[in-house]
CSV table of C-alpha atoms and ligand atoms in Angstrom, one decimal:
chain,number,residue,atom,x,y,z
A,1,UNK,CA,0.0,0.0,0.0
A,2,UNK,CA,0.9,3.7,-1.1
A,3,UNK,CA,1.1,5.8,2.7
A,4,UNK,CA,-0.8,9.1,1.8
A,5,UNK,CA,-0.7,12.3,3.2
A,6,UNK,CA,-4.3,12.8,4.0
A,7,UNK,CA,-6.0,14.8,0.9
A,8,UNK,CA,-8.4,17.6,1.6
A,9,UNK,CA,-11.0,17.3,-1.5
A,10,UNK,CA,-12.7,20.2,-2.6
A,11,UNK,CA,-16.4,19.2,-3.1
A,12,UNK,CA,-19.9,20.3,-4.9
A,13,UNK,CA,-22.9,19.2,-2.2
A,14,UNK,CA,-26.4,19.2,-3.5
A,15,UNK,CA,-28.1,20.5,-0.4
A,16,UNK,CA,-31.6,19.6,-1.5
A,17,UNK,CA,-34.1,20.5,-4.0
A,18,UNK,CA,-32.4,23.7,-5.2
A,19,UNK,CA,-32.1,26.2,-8.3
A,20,UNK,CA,-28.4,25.5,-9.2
A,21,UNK,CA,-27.4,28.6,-7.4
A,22,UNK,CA,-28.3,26.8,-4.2
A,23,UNK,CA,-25.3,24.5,-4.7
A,24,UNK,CA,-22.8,24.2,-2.1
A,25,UNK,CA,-19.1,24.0,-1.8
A,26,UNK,CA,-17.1,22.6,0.9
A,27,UNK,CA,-13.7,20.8,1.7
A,28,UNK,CA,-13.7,17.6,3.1
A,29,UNK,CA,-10.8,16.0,4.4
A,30,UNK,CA,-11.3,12.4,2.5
A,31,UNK,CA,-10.5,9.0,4.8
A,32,UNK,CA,-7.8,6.4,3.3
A,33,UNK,CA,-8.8,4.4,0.6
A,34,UNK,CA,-10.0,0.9,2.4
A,35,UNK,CA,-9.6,-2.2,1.1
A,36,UNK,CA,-9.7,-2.6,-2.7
A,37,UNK,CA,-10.2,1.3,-3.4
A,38,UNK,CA,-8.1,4.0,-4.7
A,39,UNK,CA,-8.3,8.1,-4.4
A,40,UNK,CA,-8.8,9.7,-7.9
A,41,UNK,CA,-7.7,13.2,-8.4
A,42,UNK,CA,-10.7,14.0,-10.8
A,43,UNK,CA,-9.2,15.8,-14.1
A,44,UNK,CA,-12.5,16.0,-15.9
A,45,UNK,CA,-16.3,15.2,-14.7
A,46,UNK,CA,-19.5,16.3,-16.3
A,47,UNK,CA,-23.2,17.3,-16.1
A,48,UNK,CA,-25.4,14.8,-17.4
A,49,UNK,CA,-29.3,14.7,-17.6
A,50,UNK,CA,-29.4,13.0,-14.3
A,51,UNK,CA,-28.3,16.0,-11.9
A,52,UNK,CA,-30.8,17.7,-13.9
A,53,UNK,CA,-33.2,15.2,-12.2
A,54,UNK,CA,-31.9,15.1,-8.9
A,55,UNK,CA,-31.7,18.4,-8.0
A,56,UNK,CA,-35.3,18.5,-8.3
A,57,UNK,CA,-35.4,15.1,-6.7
A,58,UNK,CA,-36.6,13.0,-9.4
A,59,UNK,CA,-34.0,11.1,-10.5
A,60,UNK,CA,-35.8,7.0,-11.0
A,61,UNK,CA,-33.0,6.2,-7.8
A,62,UNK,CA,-32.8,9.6,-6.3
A,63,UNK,CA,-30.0,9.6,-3.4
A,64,UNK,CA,-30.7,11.3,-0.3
A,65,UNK,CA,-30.3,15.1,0.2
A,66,UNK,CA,-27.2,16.1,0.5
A,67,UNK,CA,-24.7,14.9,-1.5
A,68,UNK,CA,-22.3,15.0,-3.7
A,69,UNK,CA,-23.4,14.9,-7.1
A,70,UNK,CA,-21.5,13.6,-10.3
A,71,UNK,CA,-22.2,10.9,-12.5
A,72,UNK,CA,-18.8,10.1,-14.4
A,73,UNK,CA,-15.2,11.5,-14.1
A,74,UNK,CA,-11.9,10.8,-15.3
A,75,UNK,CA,-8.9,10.6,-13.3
A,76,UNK,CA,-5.6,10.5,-12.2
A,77,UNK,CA,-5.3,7.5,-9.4
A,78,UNK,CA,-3.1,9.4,-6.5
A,79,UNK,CA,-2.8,6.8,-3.6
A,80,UNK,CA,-4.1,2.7,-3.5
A,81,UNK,CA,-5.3,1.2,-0.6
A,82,UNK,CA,-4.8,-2.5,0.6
A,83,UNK,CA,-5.0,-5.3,-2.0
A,84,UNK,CA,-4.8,-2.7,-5.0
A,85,UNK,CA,-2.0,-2.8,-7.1
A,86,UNK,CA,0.3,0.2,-6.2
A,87,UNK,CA,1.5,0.6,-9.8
A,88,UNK,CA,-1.6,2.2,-10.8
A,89,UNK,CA,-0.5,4.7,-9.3
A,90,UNK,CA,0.2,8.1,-11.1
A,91,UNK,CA,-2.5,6.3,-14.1
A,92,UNK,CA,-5.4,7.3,-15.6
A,93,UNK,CA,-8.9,6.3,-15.6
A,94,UNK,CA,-12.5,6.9,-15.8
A,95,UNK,CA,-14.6,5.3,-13.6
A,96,UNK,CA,-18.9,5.6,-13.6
A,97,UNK,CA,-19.7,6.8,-10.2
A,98,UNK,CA,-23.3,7.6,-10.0
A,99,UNK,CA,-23.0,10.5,-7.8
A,100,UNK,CA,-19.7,12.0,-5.7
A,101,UNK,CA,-17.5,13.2,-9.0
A,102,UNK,CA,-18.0,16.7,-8.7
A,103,UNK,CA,-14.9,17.0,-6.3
A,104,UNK,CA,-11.5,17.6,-6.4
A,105,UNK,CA,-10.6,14.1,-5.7
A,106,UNK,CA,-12.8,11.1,-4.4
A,107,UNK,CA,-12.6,7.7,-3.1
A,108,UNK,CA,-14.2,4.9,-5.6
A,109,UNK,CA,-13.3,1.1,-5.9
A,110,UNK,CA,-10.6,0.3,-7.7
A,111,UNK,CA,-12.7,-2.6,-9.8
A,112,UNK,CA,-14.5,0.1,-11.8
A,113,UNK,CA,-11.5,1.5,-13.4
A,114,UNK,CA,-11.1,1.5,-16.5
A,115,UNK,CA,-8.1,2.6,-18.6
A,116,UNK,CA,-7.9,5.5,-20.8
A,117,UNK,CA,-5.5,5.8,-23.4
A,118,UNK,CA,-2.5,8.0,-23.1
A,119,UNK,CA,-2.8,11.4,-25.5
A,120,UNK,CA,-6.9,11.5,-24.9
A,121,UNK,CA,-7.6,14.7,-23.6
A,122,UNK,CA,-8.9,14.2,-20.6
A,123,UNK,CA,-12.0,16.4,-20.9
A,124,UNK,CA,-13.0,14.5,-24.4
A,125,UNK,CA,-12.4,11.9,-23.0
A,126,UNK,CA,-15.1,12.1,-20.3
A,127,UNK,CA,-17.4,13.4,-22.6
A,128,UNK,CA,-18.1,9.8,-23.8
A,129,UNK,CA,-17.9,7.9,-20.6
A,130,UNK,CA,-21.4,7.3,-19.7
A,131,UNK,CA,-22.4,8.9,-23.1
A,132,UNK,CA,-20.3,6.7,-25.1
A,133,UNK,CA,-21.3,3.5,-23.2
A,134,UNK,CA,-24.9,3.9,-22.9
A,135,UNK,CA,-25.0,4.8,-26.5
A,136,UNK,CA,-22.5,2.0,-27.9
A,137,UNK,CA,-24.5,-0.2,-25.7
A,138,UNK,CA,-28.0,0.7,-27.3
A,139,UNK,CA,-26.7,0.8,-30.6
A,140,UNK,CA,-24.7,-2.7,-30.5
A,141,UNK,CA,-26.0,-4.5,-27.7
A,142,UNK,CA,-30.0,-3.7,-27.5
A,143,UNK,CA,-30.9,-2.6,-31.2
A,144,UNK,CA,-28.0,-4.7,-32.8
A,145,UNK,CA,-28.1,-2.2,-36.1
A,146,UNK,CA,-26.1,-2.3,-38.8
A,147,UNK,CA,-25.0,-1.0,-42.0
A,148,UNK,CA,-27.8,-0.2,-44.2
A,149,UNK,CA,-30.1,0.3,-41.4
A,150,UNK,CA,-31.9,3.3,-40.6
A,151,UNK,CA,-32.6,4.5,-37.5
A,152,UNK,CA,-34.4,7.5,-35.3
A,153,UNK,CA,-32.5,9.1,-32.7
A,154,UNK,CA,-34.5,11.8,-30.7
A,155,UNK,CA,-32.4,14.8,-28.9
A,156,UNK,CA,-29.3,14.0,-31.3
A,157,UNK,CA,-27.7,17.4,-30.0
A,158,UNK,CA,-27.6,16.2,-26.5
A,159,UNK,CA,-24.6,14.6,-24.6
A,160,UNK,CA,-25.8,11.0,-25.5
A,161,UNK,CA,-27.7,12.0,-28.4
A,162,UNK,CA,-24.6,13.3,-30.3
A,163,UNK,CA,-22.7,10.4,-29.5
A,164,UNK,CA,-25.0,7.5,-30.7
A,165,UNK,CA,-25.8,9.8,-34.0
A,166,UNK,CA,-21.7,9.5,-34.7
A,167,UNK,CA,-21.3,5.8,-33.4
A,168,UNK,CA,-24.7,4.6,-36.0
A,169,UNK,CA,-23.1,6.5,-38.6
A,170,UNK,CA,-19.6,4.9,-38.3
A,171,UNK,CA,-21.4,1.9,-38.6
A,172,UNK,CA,-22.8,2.7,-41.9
A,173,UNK,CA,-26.7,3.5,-40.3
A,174,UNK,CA,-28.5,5.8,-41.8
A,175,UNK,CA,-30.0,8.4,-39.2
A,176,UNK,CA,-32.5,10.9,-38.7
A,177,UNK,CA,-32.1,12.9,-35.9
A,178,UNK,CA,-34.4,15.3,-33.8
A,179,UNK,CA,-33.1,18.8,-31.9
A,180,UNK,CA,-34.1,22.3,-32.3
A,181,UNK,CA,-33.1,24.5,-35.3
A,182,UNK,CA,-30.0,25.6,-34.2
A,183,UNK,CA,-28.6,22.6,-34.3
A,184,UNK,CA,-29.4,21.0,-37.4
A,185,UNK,CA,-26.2,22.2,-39.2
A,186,UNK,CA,-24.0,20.4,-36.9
A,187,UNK,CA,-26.5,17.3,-37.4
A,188,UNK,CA,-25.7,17.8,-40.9
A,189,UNK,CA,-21.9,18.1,-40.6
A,190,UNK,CA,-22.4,14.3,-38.9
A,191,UNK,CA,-24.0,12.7,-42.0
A,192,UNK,CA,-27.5,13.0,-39.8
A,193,UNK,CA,-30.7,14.6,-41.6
A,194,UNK,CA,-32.2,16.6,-38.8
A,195,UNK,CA,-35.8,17.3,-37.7
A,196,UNK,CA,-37.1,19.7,-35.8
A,197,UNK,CA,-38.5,18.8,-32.7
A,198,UNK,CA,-40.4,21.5,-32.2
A,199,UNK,CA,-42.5,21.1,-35.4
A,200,UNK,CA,-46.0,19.8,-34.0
A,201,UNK,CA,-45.9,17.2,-37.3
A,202,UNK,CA,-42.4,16.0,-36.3
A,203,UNK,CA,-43.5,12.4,-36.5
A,204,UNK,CA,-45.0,13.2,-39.8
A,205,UNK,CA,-42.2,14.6,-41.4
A,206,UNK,CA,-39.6,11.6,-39.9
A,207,UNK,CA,-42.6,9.6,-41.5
A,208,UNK,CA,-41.7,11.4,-45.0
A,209,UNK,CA,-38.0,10.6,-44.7
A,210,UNK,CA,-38.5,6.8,-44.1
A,211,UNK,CA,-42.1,5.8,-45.4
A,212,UNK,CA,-41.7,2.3,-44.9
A,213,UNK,CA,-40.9,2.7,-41.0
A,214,UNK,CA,-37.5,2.5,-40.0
A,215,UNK,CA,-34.8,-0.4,-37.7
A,216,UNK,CA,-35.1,1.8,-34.5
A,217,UNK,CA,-35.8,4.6,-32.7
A,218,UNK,CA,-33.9,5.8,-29.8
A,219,UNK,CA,-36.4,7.7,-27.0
A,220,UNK,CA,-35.0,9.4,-23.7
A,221,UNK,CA,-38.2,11.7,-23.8
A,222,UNK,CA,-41.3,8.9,-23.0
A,223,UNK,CA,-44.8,10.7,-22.0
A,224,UNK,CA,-47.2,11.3,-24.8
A,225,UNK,CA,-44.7,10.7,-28.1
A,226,UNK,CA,-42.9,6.9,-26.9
A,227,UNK,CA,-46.5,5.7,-28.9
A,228,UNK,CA,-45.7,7.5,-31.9
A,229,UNK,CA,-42.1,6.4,-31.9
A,230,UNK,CA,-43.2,2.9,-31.3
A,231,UNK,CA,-45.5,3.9,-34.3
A,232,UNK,CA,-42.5,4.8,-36.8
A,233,UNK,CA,-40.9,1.2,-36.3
A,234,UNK,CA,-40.8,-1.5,-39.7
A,235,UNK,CA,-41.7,-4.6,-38.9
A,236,UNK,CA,-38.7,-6.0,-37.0
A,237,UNK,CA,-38.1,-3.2,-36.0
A,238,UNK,CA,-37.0,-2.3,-32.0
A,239,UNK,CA,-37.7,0.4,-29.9
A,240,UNK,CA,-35.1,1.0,-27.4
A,241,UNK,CA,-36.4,3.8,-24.8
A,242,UNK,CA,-34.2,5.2,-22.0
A,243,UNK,CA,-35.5,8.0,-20.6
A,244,UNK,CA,-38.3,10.3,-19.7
A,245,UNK,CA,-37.3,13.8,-19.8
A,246,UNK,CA,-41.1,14.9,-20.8
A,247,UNK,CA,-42.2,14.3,-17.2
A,248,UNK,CA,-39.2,16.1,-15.4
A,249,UNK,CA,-41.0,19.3,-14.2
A,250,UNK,CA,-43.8,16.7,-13.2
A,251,UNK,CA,-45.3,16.9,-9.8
A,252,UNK,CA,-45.4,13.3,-7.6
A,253,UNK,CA,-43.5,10.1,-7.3
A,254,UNK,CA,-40.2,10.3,-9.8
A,255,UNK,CA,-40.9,6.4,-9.8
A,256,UNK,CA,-44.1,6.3,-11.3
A,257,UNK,CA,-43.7,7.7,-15.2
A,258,UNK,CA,-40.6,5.1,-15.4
A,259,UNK,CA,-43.2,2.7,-14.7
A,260,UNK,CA,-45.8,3.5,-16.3
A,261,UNK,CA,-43.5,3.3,-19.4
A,262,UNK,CA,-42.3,-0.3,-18.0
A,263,UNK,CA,-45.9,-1.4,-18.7
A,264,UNK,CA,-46.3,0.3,-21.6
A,265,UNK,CA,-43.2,-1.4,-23.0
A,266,UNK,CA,-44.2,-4.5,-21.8
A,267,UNK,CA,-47.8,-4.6,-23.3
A,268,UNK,CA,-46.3,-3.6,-27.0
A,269,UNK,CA,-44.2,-6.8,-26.2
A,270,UNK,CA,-47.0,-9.0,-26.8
A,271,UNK,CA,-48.6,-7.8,-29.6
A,272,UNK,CA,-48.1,-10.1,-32.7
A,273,UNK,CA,-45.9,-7.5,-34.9
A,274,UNK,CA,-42.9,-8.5,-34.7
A,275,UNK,CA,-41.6,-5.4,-33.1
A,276,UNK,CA,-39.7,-5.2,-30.3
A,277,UNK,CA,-39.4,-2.3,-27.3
A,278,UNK,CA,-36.8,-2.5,-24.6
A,279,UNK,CA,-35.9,0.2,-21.8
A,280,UNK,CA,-32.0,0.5,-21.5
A,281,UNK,CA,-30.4,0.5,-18.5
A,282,UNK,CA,-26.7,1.2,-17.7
A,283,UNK,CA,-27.2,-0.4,-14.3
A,284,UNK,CA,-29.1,-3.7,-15.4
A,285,UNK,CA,-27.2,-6.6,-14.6
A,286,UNK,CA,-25.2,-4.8,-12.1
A,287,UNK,CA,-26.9,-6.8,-9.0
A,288,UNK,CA,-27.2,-10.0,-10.9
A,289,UNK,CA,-23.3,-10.3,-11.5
A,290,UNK,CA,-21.4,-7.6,-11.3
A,291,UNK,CA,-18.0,-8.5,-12.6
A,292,UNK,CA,-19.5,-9.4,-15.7
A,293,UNK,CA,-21.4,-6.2,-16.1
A,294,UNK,CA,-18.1,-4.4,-15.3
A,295,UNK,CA,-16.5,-6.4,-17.7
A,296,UNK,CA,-19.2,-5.7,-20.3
A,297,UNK,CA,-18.8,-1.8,-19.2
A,298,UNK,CA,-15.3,-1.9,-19.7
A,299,UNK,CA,-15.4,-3.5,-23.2
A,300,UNK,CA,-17.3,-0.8,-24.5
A,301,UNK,CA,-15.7,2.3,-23.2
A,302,UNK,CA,-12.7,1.0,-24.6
A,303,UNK,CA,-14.2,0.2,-28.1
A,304,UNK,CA,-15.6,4.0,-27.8
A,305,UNK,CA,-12.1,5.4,-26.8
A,306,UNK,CA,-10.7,3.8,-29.5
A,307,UNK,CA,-12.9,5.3,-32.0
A,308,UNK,CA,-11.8,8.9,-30.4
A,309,UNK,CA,-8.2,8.1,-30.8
A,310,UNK,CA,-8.6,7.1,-34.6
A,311,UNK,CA,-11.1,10.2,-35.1
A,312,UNK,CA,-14.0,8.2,-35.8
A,313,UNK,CA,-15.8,9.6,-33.1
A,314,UNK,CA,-15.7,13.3,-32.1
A,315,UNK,CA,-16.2,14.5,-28.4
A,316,UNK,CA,-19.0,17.0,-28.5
A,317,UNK,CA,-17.2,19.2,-25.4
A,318,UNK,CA,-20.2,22.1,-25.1
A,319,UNK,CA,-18.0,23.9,-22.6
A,320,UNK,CA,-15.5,23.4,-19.9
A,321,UNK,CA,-16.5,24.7,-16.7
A,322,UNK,CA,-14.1,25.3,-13.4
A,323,UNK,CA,-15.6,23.4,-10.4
A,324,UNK,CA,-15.7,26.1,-8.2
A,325,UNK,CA,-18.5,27.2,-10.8
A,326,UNK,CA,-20.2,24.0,-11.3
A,327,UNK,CA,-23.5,26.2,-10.9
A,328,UNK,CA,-22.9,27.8,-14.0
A,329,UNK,CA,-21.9,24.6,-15.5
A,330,UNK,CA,-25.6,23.5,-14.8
A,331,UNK,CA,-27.2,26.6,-15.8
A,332,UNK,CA,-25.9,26.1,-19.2
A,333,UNK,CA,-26.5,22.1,-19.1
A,334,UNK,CA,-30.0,23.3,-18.5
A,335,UNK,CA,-30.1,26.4,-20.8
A,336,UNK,CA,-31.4,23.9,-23.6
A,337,UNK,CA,-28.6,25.8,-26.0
A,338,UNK,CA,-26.2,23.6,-25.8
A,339,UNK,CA,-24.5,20.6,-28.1
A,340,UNK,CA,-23.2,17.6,-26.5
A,341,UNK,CA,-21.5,17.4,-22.5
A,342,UNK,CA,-21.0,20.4,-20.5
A,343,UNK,CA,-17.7,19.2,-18.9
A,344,UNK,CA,-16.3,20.3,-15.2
A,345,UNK,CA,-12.7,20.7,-15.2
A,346,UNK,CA,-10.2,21.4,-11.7
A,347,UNK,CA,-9.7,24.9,-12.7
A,348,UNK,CA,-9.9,27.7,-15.4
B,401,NAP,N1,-31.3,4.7,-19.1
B,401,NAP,C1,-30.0,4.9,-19.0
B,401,NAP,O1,-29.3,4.1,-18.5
B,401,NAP,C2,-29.5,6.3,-19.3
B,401,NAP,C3,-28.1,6.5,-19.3
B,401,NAP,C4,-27.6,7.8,-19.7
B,401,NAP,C5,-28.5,8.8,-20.0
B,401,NAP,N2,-29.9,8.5,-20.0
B,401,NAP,C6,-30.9,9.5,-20.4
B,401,NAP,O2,-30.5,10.0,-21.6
B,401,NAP,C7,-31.0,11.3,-21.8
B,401,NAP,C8,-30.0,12.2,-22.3
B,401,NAP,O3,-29.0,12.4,-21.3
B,401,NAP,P1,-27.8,13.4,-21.6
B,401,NAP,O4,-26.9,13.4,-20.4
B,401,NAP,O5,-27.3,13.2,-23.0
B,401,NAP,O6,-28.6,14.8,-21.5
B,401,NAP,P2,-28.3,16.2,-22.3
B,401,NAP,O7,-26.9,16.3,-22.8
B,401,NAP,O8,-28.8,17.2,-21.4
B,401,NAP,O9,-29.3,16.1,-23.6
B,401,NAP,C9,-30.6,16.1,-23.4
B,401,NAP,C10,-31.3,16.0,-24.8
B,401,NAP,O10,-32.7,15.9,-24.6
B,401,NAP,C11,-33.4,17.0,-25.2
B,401,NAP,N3,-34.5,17.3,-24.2
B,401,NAP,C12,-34.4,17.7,-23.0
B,401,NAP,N4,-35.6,17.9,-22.5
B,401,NAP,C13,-36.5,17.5,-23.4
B,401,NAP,C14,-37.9,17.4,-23.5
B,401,NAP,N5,-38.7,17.8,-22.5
B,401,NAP,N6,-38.4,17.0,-24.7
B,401,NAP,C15,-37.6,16.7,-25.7
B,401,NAP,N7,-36.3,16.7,-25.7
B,401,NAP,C16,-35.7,17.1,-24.6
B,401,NAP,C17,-32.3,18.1,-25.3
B,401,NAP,O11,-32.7,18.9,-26.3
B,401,NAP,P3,-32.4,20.5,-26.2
B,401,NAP,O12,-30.9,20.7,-26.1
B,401,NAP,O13,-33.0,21.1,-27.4
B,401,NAP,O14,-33.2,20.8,-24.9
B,401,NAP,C18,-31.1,17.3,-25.6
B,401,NAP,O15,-31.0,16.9,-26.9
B,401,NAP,C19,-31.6,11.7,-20.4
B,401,NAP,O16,-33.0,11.5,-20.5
B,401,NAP,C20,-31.0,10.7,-19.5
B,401,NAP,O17,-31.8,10.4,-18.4
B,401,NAP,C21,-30.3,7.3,-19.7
């Protein structure tokens, strides 16, 4: 074991339900890594969709008030515990995280590291951690497309939306994408042909691009439009929904309209039309065996890095933030302006 002088982490605390200006910051003096864990000086994090959700306490598993929030980082590993190899060490490494990664440096388990190459900047690189596996992941594992297939991905701007779009077309998919105006040259740019979502005959006009239905459609907004995605799908066709962003200023249980859509999904299931609807989850299979679903995890980010190292796939980085301002950082994540990952970095 590495002996470490104790670290005092700076740290972003979600006090409860708060307007982002109602986030916190404090130092903490972290503990030594335990058995099996490591201390990761974070060099990049991020604000995904799910802080979104949390700080208004509806995330589907919403943590207790306070904490740290943070759902992915990448990071340098600065002292090992008992039982982990000391030569990892001075390394780098993202790691999924959940919540705690919007601090200077935080204790996580030393299994759920996984390697990023040397030369990847490290803020690009974060930009496709949970991104870049939930979309490979969706793409490869849950809708098995391919080339020649042609596909529907709603909120192709966003941080995972602008990552599948990339990923399908690498694989020779062709893809029509949804996001407001502004975006749609940068859809362009991609190979995507972009929709606007704010056209009330959206699904009419995705209906004009691909008459005869299309592979799959790719839904993080649920509530009244998963029917008419489910609705724009060929025969054999899947449905692969993994969100519900439509019902995030909703009143009530954050549970419920991730159920709801459960049984919706399920009841399509057994209608004779050869269709298929799935809800993704980056955390199914954890509790059933979760070496394996590390393993699985592991796999794909490094297929996805790989990609970014050859160029293939291009880190949309919508702005790097300081921590200290992680506030603005989710401002501008919420602004609804911006293209791809808002990314929080250790300073200016
Ligand atoms: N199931 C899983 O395991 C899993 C894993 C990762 C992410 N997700 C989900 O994936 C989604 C995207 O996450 P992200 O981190 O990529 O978020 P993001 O970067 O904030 O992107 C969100 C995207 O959704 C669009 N959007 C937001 N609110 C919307 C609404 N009410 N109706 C229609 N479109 C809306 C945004 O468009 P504008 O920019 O125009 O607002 C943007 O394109 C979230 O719903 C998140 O919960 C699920």
């Amino acid at each position: 074991m590495i002996s470490t002088v104790a670290i005092t982490a700076t740290e972003i605390v979600l006090p409860g339900k708060v307007e982002p200006d109602g986030l916190e910051l404090r130092a903490r003096e972290l503990p030594e890594p335990a058995k099996g864990q490591v201390v990761l000086r974070m060099d990049a994090t991020g604000v995904s969709f799910a802080e979104q959700q949390m700080r208004r306490g509806k995330y589907f598993d919403q943590p207790p008030f306070p904490f740290v929030p943070g759902y992915d980082l990448v990071g340098t590993v600065v002292a090992t515990g008992p039982g982990v190899d000391p030569e990892l060490r001075g390394g780098r490494f993202a790691a999924v995280t959940k919540v705690g990664a919007w601090a200077s440096h935080l204790v996580v388990d030393a299994a759920g590291l996984m390697p990023v190459p040397d030369g990847l900047d490290p803020a690009d690189a974060e930009a496709v951690v949970v991104n870049g596996i939930t979309a490979w992941q969706m793409l490869h594992r849950t809708a098995k497309v391919g080339a020649g297939d042609t596909i529907v991905v709603l909120g192709a701007n966003g941080g995972v939306g602008s990552t599948l779009v990339q990923l399908a077309r690498h694989a020779g998919v062709t893809v029509i994408g949804t996001a407001s105006e502004r975006h749609h040259a940068a859809l362009r740019d991609m190979g995507v042909t972009p929709v606007d979502y704010r056209d009330p005959d959206m699904y009419a006009r995705i209906r004009d691009l691909a008459p005869d239905g299309v592979d799959a459609v790719f839904d993080h907004v649920g509530g009244a439009g998963l029917e008419r995605s489910w609705r724009l799908l060929r025969r054999g066709g899947t449905l692969v929904s993994y969100g519900t962003a439509a019902t995030k200023d909703d009143e009530g249980n954050s549970q419920a309209p991730v159920l709801k859509l459960f049984g919706q999904l399920a009841a399509w299931n057994t209608l004779p039309n050869g269709r298929s609807a799935h809800f993704y989850n980056l955390w199914g299979g954890k509790r059933r065996c979760r070496a394996s679903w590390q393993r699985r995890m592991s796999e794909d980010l490094a297929q996805v890095l790989r990609l970014v190292a050859d160029g293939a796939l291009v880190p949309r980085v919508a702005a790097r933030v300081p921590l200290a301002d992680a506030a603005e950082a989710l401002k501008l994540a919420e602004s609804r302006t911006v293209a791809g990952k808002v990314v929080i970095v250790p300073e200016a």
